[in-house]
């Protein structure tokens, strides 16, 4: 479904991605783990067209995304929960969610999806008319995830969704991810620091170091890998 | 003889050519170009071509100082300009030091001539106090008004006129200044100040400023059915005023150089302007045209030395677009008679 | 009392005039946080286009109403095109740089357009034809309201309501607000940010042109410089009302208009602009984000 | 007792974000504040550090060995001068300045050079400036990001930015350090390094530490006492063992399966 | 994208350029049609059609658009990592130059050459050149002063010229009434400028960004309007004339001599300004200015007194304007409020942004460019301001960060000091 082949990306003179190749098949959950500054965020940004690779190709269902504008990439069915949440601070929670469904025309379905996310995160429905900027950190994270869900993407890119969330909610988030993957067939590309949880929900995983992919395998295998254990699982 | 032919007579033209006051400076450029062209077509002055150095001073003193230095460097013998009194003050010192004279079509500050500080300055326009004096005596003696509102456009020309008028009225004692205030040029609406004039029961307004604001003030006054008399100066004595203000302009008084409609030079000047630039001449065009004529004539008579030109200017009378002109010792134009005009049936008619 | 009413109407007129310009200002500011110094120039170009068109049409022998309608429409289309082009040339390339670069670019644009019109047309004032017909029912009021004043006021109100609805409730409006707060995120949600910004300029410029036609019919004359001071006043009004807020721009304009006309009427018209600027300072001291502006989100 | 908060309440319009909270931190103690998202933890921090003016309640601090003083409603920079320092949940560095300069800003509040000193560059100022650079660099080394000293702050990876925040806070010479989610965005290995760092800070710099965190592995290993908030109210206090077993905490926050 | 660009065959690219340029020129032909072609004169009721103008527009925009596109593309390519061979060579050359400049002999030589140039300038350039250079130097001082407020303090101030006006009027009036001489007026002007800047700073401390901008603009306009209307004190629009030029007791100078003298006064003042601003910038205060600009909340949390820091920036900035104002009055010998319009504030703002905010060499370059360019554009007469506007836009599009951009200072820490510091820290956790 999504294929990055030998992607290189730069920030000015700093090379953030070195020959990164990643393949995501339809219906799969894959996770990308790695230390701070490894280049995970950059990888996701290059998929959604915010960072432009200097070389290499990003293919989404036989379409080369290298030159496609970000809004067209969204229209193609990719939705991205970026690092740092990026809630619209002066729009209300409701309006933030509406914008999630910006490209959708099926009003009735949008309404059911809205009910669905409010059910997932009841606190959001309580805060419905509050400006997004005044939410607590965790509430903002919930809103960011919900907003992406509202787009009903076929491919969901998530950058550290568990950041700043209470343990109870973290568990819940990962359950939800599994659930929408199973029920709606949404493909998920997950970047996480909480490698243990991520690998448990994902089918396959990639490990990134200093901008390069150093390891990839089924997540059950990675969970047992000594190197991964010591570096990322903290055991 | 050969030498002289090779050496053009260098003349500076300085004033606001960009920015908000450009419309008062550019007509002078056109006038200078027209007159220079006329001379050059006839073989120049004593065989030398006239070469113009046109420099923008945006009507700002410090820019004018630079402009003046530039013109000095260019080797001009005389300058037509500047347009605003402030810029003129700032430039004159530089000219004086380099033996260059300036002849302005529009700088009206009394001090320019009356202080005696600037023997190199001449002008083809009356100073503020002369015009103001005329407006006030006309209002008091002829129109016999008791309550006068004095308005101005806050520029140095308009405010100078208005302040002089106010002082004359107060000194005279027969009438009372009921409102003294400024309007903002380019403001969208003047009804507040008009309402105030209405409230004050003024019989007449003396306005110092230019025609764009005047036409709007008069227009809005007549719209309200006010028949307050309106007296202004040469900034308003311009046919554009009649065209913009339309019927509201009927009855408006303005002082201005005498005898222009019948003046063949003025008629010809306007016609040449239309031919060359395809539009009506703008403010101070005739004064500038007169300045150029007087200056070139003086050079023809007195040569290109400072002494020669200034003497010639003071001692010869020339027919110009503002009438026959000769300059007095201080640099004001003698013989530019001033008269009061009134708009009657869509044109300015000289009274008396 | 009549005097007071007169001043009131005068303030209302000024206010409506400022508002027509402030609306565009505030929209553009709202989306790219740019003090668009050239907005006044767009208004001036609208007025010139209308003047040129009206002259051509009146020679062609059309009646006043058709001239008004056609001239306004064409002026709006042209100004919108100018706004659009200006954004592409002068603002889009600096969008991702420091904010002040765009401001300087706007100042350059303003100078350029002023002189462009001065050179191509004239530096002199030109009488602007009275395009607005006389409205009979206004004569019956006890105080003086001219047709132009009335039409300007009504137009301002209508435009304000339409724009408010557009921004608050329409999809486009939501995307405008989103783009104004976080362009990257808006893109990530599928908003074509370039198009949204261009559209904002188009709408803002068309409003300015409408203002240009109506205001010039009221003032009766135009030249290449009318945009500058009007632009500054509109900017003051927009800030006074809370920049970025559509109703704020209108409220700010009225406050400004009344301050000026009452100040001029009761104190001195010499200091009219001083009152205008003083009220601005005063209001901002007590309400740092303007009358209807959104307060700073202080969440830490 | 270095921090003593009594009856702290904070309202936003109709919303009571912090409700009558009493809380103490003792000298040399590491105390954690946990609770569900939106419970009011960050708001509580903001009230203590003067970013928000609380609706009600008092905040008292005492630098070890000195008298207690009230800092309620004091302006933030004065509170910092008193010896409280904090980090931010949503990182707030000076993005265009270098890493070293970021720390130097923190250091600056302990210096005295004024405008005249800066212009004259007298001996005292020169010495002071030199010392600031060295001290600040030392702070960077303490948190382990010395090699990035001349890098622009915004280009640092997330985890390093968090450390920089700590270094910057340390530079103000606090006796009480408030950390808002210091481990967010760190992987378990990095979190362990952080735990070590915080422990070392306490011993080496005689600090008391008060932190908010959602990472239970960190909270449970590090803190000596834990306060739990929910809907603005305190629902539990105690040592890690007690809190972990508290049914109301499990219900509101931890969930059944705590993998820590 | 660079790979895409390079793989595309060159001729095809130029053809695409040409096509786009053609479209652009047609668009512009339509856009400018009413204004450029038709001239309506509502006074005479005539209409002139000037069809030939269309030719100019089409031709001009075709070429213009081509060049524009070419350079935009280059700029975009330049932003990416891969440097073209030319740029690499340029960078190498620059490195050599900076390397050389570090050598004391070369540096000394460079300074000597600059000094010679500066000293010789009035004698070689003549009075006009000296005059405009003096104006440019005045704007250098203004630019550097405003840079303290905007470039360092991050407060968008567009009323800066008010302090300049007050400096000028202080000298003019004190001289008129009390015979105060130029040299004594200098500190007085600086004081007036600084104090006034503080005074208007206090009420607006809470304002940020563009709200501050408009309020400062408002204050400046109020100042100008008061100068204009309070005739009994300020002589209103008529202005004050015969302000004495700077003099040395007992020596009579001719006009060209005073011009040169003022030039040297300005050179000294610029040197002083650079000295002070440079020291400020690299001090505790300067750092706090920048920090305040970057994150105001974090800055408070770091113990910085925002109010005091803001006022310090405002006061320091205002002083330079007051000082420059005194020289201004002494130089033109005539002042009136027309010299202190919003437009002047905007020009000073432009010098700061165009040069490179916060960078001293940048601001100097900006001021020189902005004042000298319109002077040298005088050759284009009528088109002067049109071109000036275009120059502003073009510069911003192609160098949005300013001509010389600010670089944050890098501090060097010796190996030994590193060692000491590392011992304090725990090497075990170094990431
Ligand atoms: N805007 C930028 N300019 C310069 N360098 C950058 C920029 N953004 C990121 N980098 C650098 O690129 C590298 C990769 O960063 P990236 O954000 O992709 O890492 P990450 O794996 O997401 O890290 P984290 O876990 O901390 O979020 C880092 O070394 C970082 O310093
Ligand atoms: N400025 C504000 N205006 C209105 N409501 C606010 C404001 N700041 C915070 N709130 C609300 O107060 C509540 C507490 O917020 P706070 O940021 O303190 O939560 P928190 O405990 O830190 O949560 P998290 O763990 O998710 O960061 C939230 O529901 C939030 O929406
Ligand atoms: Mg990341
Ligand atoms: Mg929080």
PDB file of C-alpha atoms and ligand atoms in Angstrom, chain A residues 10-17 32-45 83 159-160 191-193 208 210-211, chain D residues 148 151 154-161 185-187 190, ligand 1:
ATOM      1  CA  UNK A  10      17.753  16.825   4.636  1.00  0.00           C
ATOM      2  CA  UNK A  11      17.249  19.765   6.943  1.00  0.00           C
ATOM      3  CA  UNK A  12      19.577  22.293   5.429  1.00  0.00           C
ATOM      4  CA  UNK A  13      22.851  20.417   5.540  1.00  0.00           C
ATOM      5  CA  UNK A  14      21.815  17.838   8.139  1.00  0.00           C
ATOM      6  CA  UNK A  15      20.804  14.539   6.669  1.00  0.00           C
ATOM      7  CA  UNK A  16      17.843  13.254   8.633  1.00  0.00           C
ATOM      8  CA  UNK A  17      16.969  10.188   6.546  1.00  0.00           C
ATOM      9  CA  UNK A  32       8.690   2.431  13.733  1.00  0.00           C
ATOM     10  CA  UNK A  33      10.766   2.727  16.873  1.00  0.00           C
ATOM     11  CA  UNK A  34      14.043   4.434  17.615  1.00  0.00           C
ATOM     12  CA  UNK A  35      15.867   6.776  19.918  1.00  0.00           C
ATOM     13  CA  UNK A  36      15.357  10.529  20.131  1.00  0.00           C
ATOM     14  CA  UNK A  37      16.391  12.192  16.936  1.00  0.00           C
ATOM     15  CA  UNK A  38      16.545   8.983  14.952  1.00  0.00           C
ATOM     16  CA  UNK A  39      14.374  10.405  12.194  1.00  0.00           C
ATOM     17  CA  UNK A  40      10.999   8.854  12.901  1.00  0.00           C
ATOM     18  CA  UNK A  41       9.072  12.089  12.736  1.00  0.00           C
ATOM     19  CA  UNK A  42      10.891  13.032   9.565  1.00  0.00           C
ATOM     20  CA  UNK A  43       9.860   9.759   7.977  1.00  0.00           C
ATOM     21  CA  UNK A  44       6.190  10.436   8.651  1.00  0.00           C
ATOM     22  CA  UNK A  45       6.516  14.034   7.501  1.00  0.00           C
ATOM     23  CA  UNK A  83       4.147  15.235  16.690  1.00  0.00           C
ATOM     24  CA  UNK A 159       3.436  10.113  15.724  1.00  0.00           C
ATOM     25  CA  UNK A 160       3.747   9.159  19.374  1.00  0.00           C
ATOM     26  CA  UNK A 191       5.737   5.805  15.583  1.00  0.00           C
ATOM     27  CA  UNK A 192       6.166   5.218  19.305  1.00  0.00           C
ATOM     28  CA  UNK A 193       8.519   5.612  22.208  1.00  0.00           C
ATOM     29  CA  UNK A 208      15.651   3.237  13.172  1.00  0.00           C
ATOM     30  CA  UNK A 210      20.540   7.869  13.107  1.00  0.00           C
ATOM     31  CA  UNK A 211      18.316   8.117  10.076  1.00  0.00           C
TER      32      UNK A 211
ATOM     33  CA  UNK D 148      25.266  20.397  21.420  1.00  0.00           C
ATOM     34  CA  UNK D 151      23.555  24.133  18.194  1.00  0.00           C
ATOM     35  CA  UNK D 154      15.004  24.140  17.940  1.00  0.00           C
ATOM     36  CA  UNK D 155      17.086  21.658  15.966  1.00  0.00           C
ATOM     37  CA  UNK D 156      17.651  19.393  18.933  1.00  0.00           C
ATOM     38  CA  UNK D 157      15.785  16.125  19.078  1.00  0.00           C
ATOM     39  CA  UNK D 158      12.848  16.059  21.424  1.00  0.00           C
ATOM     40  CA  UNK D 159      14.542  14.228  24.267  1.00  0.00           C
ATOM     41  CA  UNK D 160      17.515  16.545  24.235  1.00  0.00           C
ATOM     42  CA  UNK D 161      15.167  19.507  24.340  1.00  0.00           C
ATOM     43  CA  UNK D 185       8.717  11.362  24.500  1.00  0.00           C
ATOM     44  CA  UNK D 186      11.578   9.349  25.933  1.00  0.00           C
ATOM     45  CA  UNK D 187      12.026   5.651  25.468  1.00  0.00           C
ATOM     46  CA  UNK D 190      16.289   7.250  28.167  1.00  0.00           C
TER      47      UNK D 190
HETATM   48  N1  LIG F   1      13.632  21.668  11.476  1.00  0.00           N
HETATM   49  C1  LIG F   1      14.805  21.016  11.642  1.00  0.00           C
HETATM   50  N2  LIG F   1      15.956  21.625  11.301  1.00  0.00           N
HETATM   51  C2  LIG F   1      17.139  20.997  11.461  1.00  0.00           C
HETATM   52  N3  LIG F   1      17.267  19.755  11.945  1.00  0.00           N
HETATM   53  C3  LIG F   1      16.157  19.098  12.296  1.00  0.00           C
HETATM   54  C4  LIG F   1      14.869  19.698  12.160  1.00  0.00           C
HETATM   55  N4  LIG F   1      13.934  18.828  12.589  1.00  0.00           N
HETATM   56  C5  LIG F   1      14.625  17.726  12.960  1.00  0.00           C
HETATM   57  N5  LIG F   1      15.949  17.882  12.796  1.00  0.00           N
HETATM   58  C6  LIG F   1      17.003  16.894  13.063  1.00  0.00           C
HETATM   59  O1  LIG F   1      16.720  15.735  12.302  1.00  0.00           O
HETATM   60  C7  LIG F   1      16.967  14.555  13.053  1.00  0.00           C
HETATM   61  C8  LIG F   1      15.736  13.648  13.040  1.00  0.00           C
HETATM   62  O2  LIG F   1      14.678  14.296  13.752  1.00  0.00           O
HETATM   63  P1  LIG F   1      13.245  13.647  14.004  1.00  0.00           P
HETATM   64  O3  LIG F   1      12.405  14.692  14.603  1.00  0.00           O
HETATM   65  O4  LIG F   1      12.770  13.015  12.782  1.00  0.00           O
HETATM   66  O5  LIG F   1      13.577  12.545  15.082  1.00  0.00           O
HETATM   67  P2  LIG F   1      12.604  11.592  15.893  1.00  0.00           P
HETATM   68  O6  LIG F   1      13.073  10.228  15.633  1.00  0.00           O
HETATM   69  O7  LIG F   1      11.209  11.900  15.596  1.00  0.00           O
HETATM   70  O8  LIG F   1      12.972  11.978  17.377  1.00  0.00           O
HETATM   71  P3  LIG F   1      12.032  12.124  18.668  1.00  0.00           P
HETATM   72  O9  LIG F   1      11.865  10.770  19.228  1.00  0.00           O
HETATM   73  O10 LIG F   1      12.836  12.973  19.600  1.00  0.00           O
HETATM   74  O11 LIG F   1      10.781  12.744  18.249  1.00  0.00           O
HETATM   75  C9  LIG F   1      17.364  15.014  14.443  1.00  0.00           C
HETATM   76  O12 LIG F   1      18.766  14.900  14.546  1.00  0.00           O
HETATM   77  C10 LIG F   1      16.975  16.455  14.514  1.00  0.00           C
HETATM   78  O13 LIG F   1      17.907  17.189  15.281  1.00  0.00           O
END
